[in-house]
Amino acid sequence: GAGVSQSPSNKVTEKGKDVELRCDPISGHTALYWYRQSLGQGLEFLIYFQGNSAPDKSGLPSDRFSAERTGGSVSTLTIQRTQQEDSAVYLCASSLGSIRGLVRSPLHFGNGTRLTVT
Amino acid sequence: SQKIEQNSEALNIQEGKTATLTCNYTNYSPAYLQWYRQDPGRGPVFLLLIRENEKEKRKERLKVTFDTTLKQSLFHITASQPADSATYLCALDNGYSSASKIIFGSGTRLSIRP
């Protein structure tokens, strides 16, 4: 009955290094989202996976950002050559997704990974 | 481009009063609108979902309205309590396709003073 798990909870890295952030969604959830939240700001959409469909990558801010979802479960968000402006909380959420004609399932969020680029 | 605005960054009200938060959107036709609560250091938690063909939804002390003509949702907390202090986020998606993403407003930070 675990919720969405994200690791690490905190990550400090030097500018120019690559980082990997991990998300373990709720078992059986077909939809998985990554959002970014800067201090005091709202949630900025990054990428969305739904089942076996091609992911919606329209929110990724640059080609330094990429994400994978293996086996329809665990997801990894990778940021290459990190910059100071990448510092933020990265939130992952999963849901049962949406089936045409049925109510949209709400999102279940993890508590995020706080990334600090020095 | 699609835009979601929540009426104010912060709202301070007296305990026991009704808090009303606003979510406006442009260049969007959502099929669903959701409200979430976020406490410091935590991920958002789902509160309520309302469909485009529903005018109002209630859950305990919470009430949400959805006016697709005005492109606006109002979120009410009646008999507010200090424990209701948090940031509240509205979220929209068109829901017509399983490939549609959910986008969020910037949030309103609500403080209830005793």
Short mmCIF file of C-alpha atoms in Angstrom, two decimals, chain A residues 60-101:
data_model
loop_
_atom_site.label_atom_id
_atom_site.label_comp_id
_atom_site.label_asym_id
_atom_site.label_seq_id
_atom_site.Cartn_x
_atom_site.Cartn_y
_atom_site.Cartn_z
CA LEU A 60 11.27 19.36 -21.08
CA PRO A 61 13.16 22.69 -20.94
CA SER A 62 16.20 21.59 -22.95
CA ASP A 63 17.87 18.58 -24.50
CA ARG A 64 19.87 18.18 -21.29
CA PHE A 65 16.72 16.69 -19.76
CA SER A 66 15.50 13.18 -20.55
CA ALA A 67 13.34 10.57 -18.87
CA GLU A 68 12.69 6.89 -19.20
CA ARG A 69 10.08 4.56 -17.83
CA THR A 70 11.14 0.94 -17.80
CA GLY A 71 8.61 -1.86 -17.92
CA GLY A 72 5.78 0.56 -17.36
CA SER A 73 6.86 1.07 -13.78
CA VAL A 74 9.96 2.83 -12.43
CA SER A 75 10.96 6.11 -14.06
CA THR A 76 14.28 7.94 -14.12
CA LEU A 77 14.69 11.63 -14.90
CA THR A 78 18.19 12.47 -16.05
CA ILE A 79 19.68 15.95 -16.19
CA GLN A 80 22.98 16.22 -18.00
CA ARG A 81 25.55 18.97 -17.47
CA THR A 82 23.51 20.52 -14.66
CA GLN A 83 23.20 24.29 -14.40
CA GLN A 84 22.35 26.43 -11.37
CA GLU A 85 18.94 27.23 -12.85
CA ASP A 86 18.12 23.52 -12.66
CA SER A 87 17.94 23.85 -8.86
CA ALA A 88 14.36 23.03 -7.86
CA VAL A 89 12.17 20.31 -6.38
CA TYR A 90 11.40 17.61 -8.91
CA LEU A 91 8.05 15.95 -8.26
CA CYS A 92 6.79 12.67 -9.66
CA ALA A 93 3.14 11.64 -9.74
CA SER A 94 1.28 8.56 -10.89
CA SER A 95 -2.36 7.79 -11.59
CA LEU A 96 -4.65 5.21 -13.09
CA GLY A 97 -4.74 7.50 -16.11
CA SER A 98 -7.74 8.33 -18.21
CA ILE A 99 -9.99 6.18 -20.29
CA ARG A 100 -12.23 8.00 -22.74
CA GLY A 101 -15.62 8.56 -21.20
#
